[in-house]
């Protein structure tokens, strides 16, 4: 009788342990999803600011049409990548958009009347804040991904993760080292 009770107690303890690991994995996966939605909100804010920015500078920079078209094209690509849900492609697209915005602000430096335009200055300030928020959201997301990936790969939680279909997530990383800089938006 005692061996049966002992065996049942060990099985119950093991089951509780597996349930605890499973619940921890669910929590980590939900944190990753929440963190990505934070990035998504900030990227949408940036995307929404871009048409106003382009319209503001368009009148001043008629012969810089290529820069404006690049910003518009990369904005559309970033929106498409966001709809597809591919984190790596979204990061690449957003990196290209960030580079194009950096070029736009670099070109804008040669237009003193544009730099004095209050609407441009307001948009520039808002964009700088959004870029900072994107960086913070990206750090938080990558931290939650790291925690989930460690749990998915570590023993014994990897056994539970494999049994219940948990998988590693991708980090939200920008492509090239030059993409890692936040676009300069101050004059």
Coordinates of C-alpha atoms in Angstrom, one line a residue:
X1 CA 0.0 0.0 0.0
X2 CA 2.8 2.4 0.9
X3 CA 4.6 1.9 -2.4
X4 CA 1.4 2.8 -4.3
X5 CA 0.8 5.9 -2.3
X6 CA 4.5 6.9 -2.7
X7 CA 4.2 6.3 -6.5
X8 CA 1.0 8.4 -6.7
X9 CA 2.7 11.2 -4.7
X10 CA 5.7 11.2 -7.1
X11 CA 3.4 11.2 -10.1
X12 CA 1.3 14.1 -8.6
X13 CA 4.5 16.1 -7.9
X14 CA 5.8 15.4 -11.4
X15 CA 2.4 16.5 -12.9
X16 CA 2.5 19.7 -10.9
X17 CA 6.0 20.3 -12.0
X18 CA 5.1 19.9 -15.7
X19 CA 2.0 22.1 -15.2
X20 CA 4.2 24.8 -13.7
X21 CA 6.7 24.6 -16.6
X22 CA 3.8 24.7 -19.1
X23 CA 2.3 27.8 -17.4
X24 CA 5.6 29.5 -17.3
X25 CA 6.1 28.9 -21.1
X26 CA 2.5 30.3 -21.8
X27 CA 3.3 33.4 -19.7
X28 CA 6.6 33.9 -21.6
X29 CA 4.9 33.5 -25.0
X30 CA 2.2 35.9 -24.0
X31 CA 4.8 38.5 -22.9
X32 CA 6.5 38.2 -26.3
X33 CA 3.2 38.8 -28.1
X34 CA 2.4 41.8 -25.8
X35 CA 5.9 43.2 -26.3
X36 CA 5.6 42.9 -30.1
X37 CA 2.3 44.7 -30.0
X38 CA 4.2 47.5 -28.2
X39 CA 6.7 47.7 -31.1
X40 CA 3.8 47.6 -33.6
X41 CA 2.1 50.5 -31.9
X42 CA 5.2 52.6 -32.1
X43 CA 6.0 51.7 -35.7
X44 CA 2.4 52.6 -36.6
X45 CA 2.9 56.0 -35.0
X46 CA 6.0 56.5 -37.1
X47 CA 4.3 55.3 -40.2
X48 CA 1.4 57.7 -39.6
X49 CA 3.8 60.7 -39.1
X50 CA 5.6 60.1 -42.4
X51 CA 2.9 61.4 -44.8
X52 CA 2.6 64.6 -42.9
X53 CA 6.4 65.0 -42.9
X54 CA 6.7 64.3 -46.6
X55 CA 3.9 66.8 -47.4
X56 CA 5.6 69.4 -45.2
X57 CA 9.0 69.1 -47.0
X58 CA 7.6 68.4 -50.5
X59 CA 7.2 72.1 -51.3
X60 CA 10.7 73.0 -50.1
X61 CA 12.5 70.0 -51.7
X62 CA 11.0 69.7 -55.2
X63 CA 14.4 68.7 -56.8
X64 CA 15.0 66.1 -54.0
X65 CA 12.1 63.9 -55.3
X66 CA 14.2 60.7 -55.1
X67 CA 14.6 61.0 -51.3
X68 CA 10.9 61.6 -50.8
X69 CA 10.0 58.7 -53.1
X70 CA 12.3 56.4 -51.1
X71 CA 10.7 57.4 -47.8
X72 CA 7.2 56.7 -49.3
X73 CA 8.3 53.4 -50.9
X74 CA 9.9 52.1 -47.7
X75 CA 6.9 53.2 -45.7
X76 CA 4.7 51.1 -47.9
X77 CA 7.0 48.1 -47.7
X78 CA 7.1 48.4 -43.9
X79 CA 3.3 48.4 -43.8
X80 CA 3.1 45.3 -46.0
X81 CA 5.7 43.5 -43.8
X82 CA 3.7 44.4 -40.7
X83 CA 0.6 42.9 -42.3
X84 CA 2.4 39.6 -43.1
X85 CA 3.5 39.1 -39.5
X86 CA 7.1 38.1 -40.3
X87 CA 9.3 39.7 -37.6
X88 CA 12.6 39.4 -39.5
X89 CA 11.1 41.0 -42.7
X90 CA 9.4 43.7 -40.6
X91 CA 12.7 44.6 -39.0
X92 CA 14.5 44.8 -42.4
X93 CA 11.8 47.0 -43.8
X94 CA 11.7 49.3 -40.8
X95 CA 15.5 49.5 -40.9
X96 CA 15.4 50.7 -44.5
X97 CA 12.7 53.2 -43.6
X98 CA 14.8 54.5 -40.8
X99 CA 17.7 55.0 -43.2
X100 CA 15.5 56.8 -45.7
X101 CA 14.3 59.1 -42.9
X102 CA 17.8 59.8 -41.9
X103 CA 18.6 60.8 -45.5
X104 CA 15.5 63.0 -45.6
X105 CA 16.6 64.9 -42.5
X106 CA 20.2 65.2 -43.8
X107 CA 18.9 66.7 -47.1
X108 CA 16.6 69.0 -45.1
X109 CA 19.6 70.6 -43.5
X110 CA 20.3 72.5 -46.7
X111 CA 16.9 74.2 -46.6
X112 CA 17.0 76.9 -43.9
X113 CA 13.4 78.0 -44.5
X114 CA 12.3 74.4 -44.0
X115 CA 14.3 74.1 -40.7
X116 CA 12.4 77.2 -39.5
X117 CA 9.0 75.9 -40.4
X118 CA 7.0 75.2 -37.2
X119 CA 5.1 72.3 -38.6
X120 CA 8.4 70.6 -39.7
X121 CA 9.9 71.3 -36.3
X122 CA 6.8 69.7 -34.5
X123 CA 6.9 66.7 -36.8
X124 CA 10.7 66.4 -36.2
X125 CA 10.2 66.4 -32.5
X126 CA 7.4 63.9 -32.6
X127 CA 9.4 61.6 -34.8
X128 CA 12.4 61.8 -32.5
X129 CA 10.1 60.8 -29.6
X130 CA 8.6 57.9 -31.5
X131 CA 12.1 56.7 -32.5
X132 CA 13.1 56.7 -28.9
X133 CA 9.9 54.8 -28.0
X134 CA 10.6 52.2 -30.8
X135 CA 14.1 51.6 -29.4
X136 CA 12.6 51.0 -25.9
X137 CA 9.9 48.8 -27.2
X138 CA 12.4 46.8 -29.2
X139 CA 14.6 46.3 -26.2
X140 CA 11.6 45.0 -24.1
X141 CA 10.5 42.7 -26.9
X142 CA 14.0 41.3 -27.4
X143 CA 14.2 40.7 -23.7
X144 CA 11.0 38.7 -23.6
X145 CA 12.1 36.7 -26.6
X146 CA 15.4 35.9 -24.9
X147 CA 13.5 34.6 -21.8
X148 CA 11.2 32.5 -23.9
X149 CA 14.0 31.1 -26.1
X150 CA 16.0 30.2 -23.0
X151 CA 13.0 28.3 -21.5
X152 CA 12.4 26.6 -24.9
X153 CA 16.0 25.4 -25.1
X154 CA 16.8 24.6 -21.4
X155 CA 16.3 21.3 -19.8
X156 CA 13.8 20.2 -18.5
X157 CA 11.5 22.9 -19.8
X158 CA 12.6 22.0 -23.4
X159 CA 10.8 18.6 -23.0
X160 CA 7.5 20.4 -22.1
X161 CA 8.1 23.0 -24.8
X162 CA 8.6 20.3 -27.5
X163 CA 5.6 18.3 -26.3
X164 CA 3.3 21.2 -26.4
X165 CA 4.6 23.0 -29.6
X166 CA 6.4 26.0 -28.1
X167 CA 9.0 27.3 -30.4
X168 CA 11.8 29.9 -30.3
X169 CA 10.9 33.4 -31.5
X170 CA 12.9 35.8 -33.6
X171 CA 14.5 38.9 -32.3
X172 CA 13.6 42.2 -33.7
X173 CA 17.0 43.2 -35.1
X174 CA 18.0 45.7 -37.7
X175 CA 20.0 44.4 -40.6
X176 CA 23.2 46.2 -40.9
X177 CA 25.3 48.0 -38.3
X178 CA 24.6 51.3 -40.0
X179 CA 20.9 50.6 -39.6
X180 CA 21.2 50.5 -35.8
X181 CA 21.5 54.2 -35.4
X182 CA 18.3 56.1 -34.8
X183 CA 17.7 58.5 -37.7
X184 CA 19.0 61.9 -36.8
X185 CA 16.1 64.3 -36.5
X186 CA 17.8 67.3 -34.7
X187 CA 19.3 70.3 -36.3

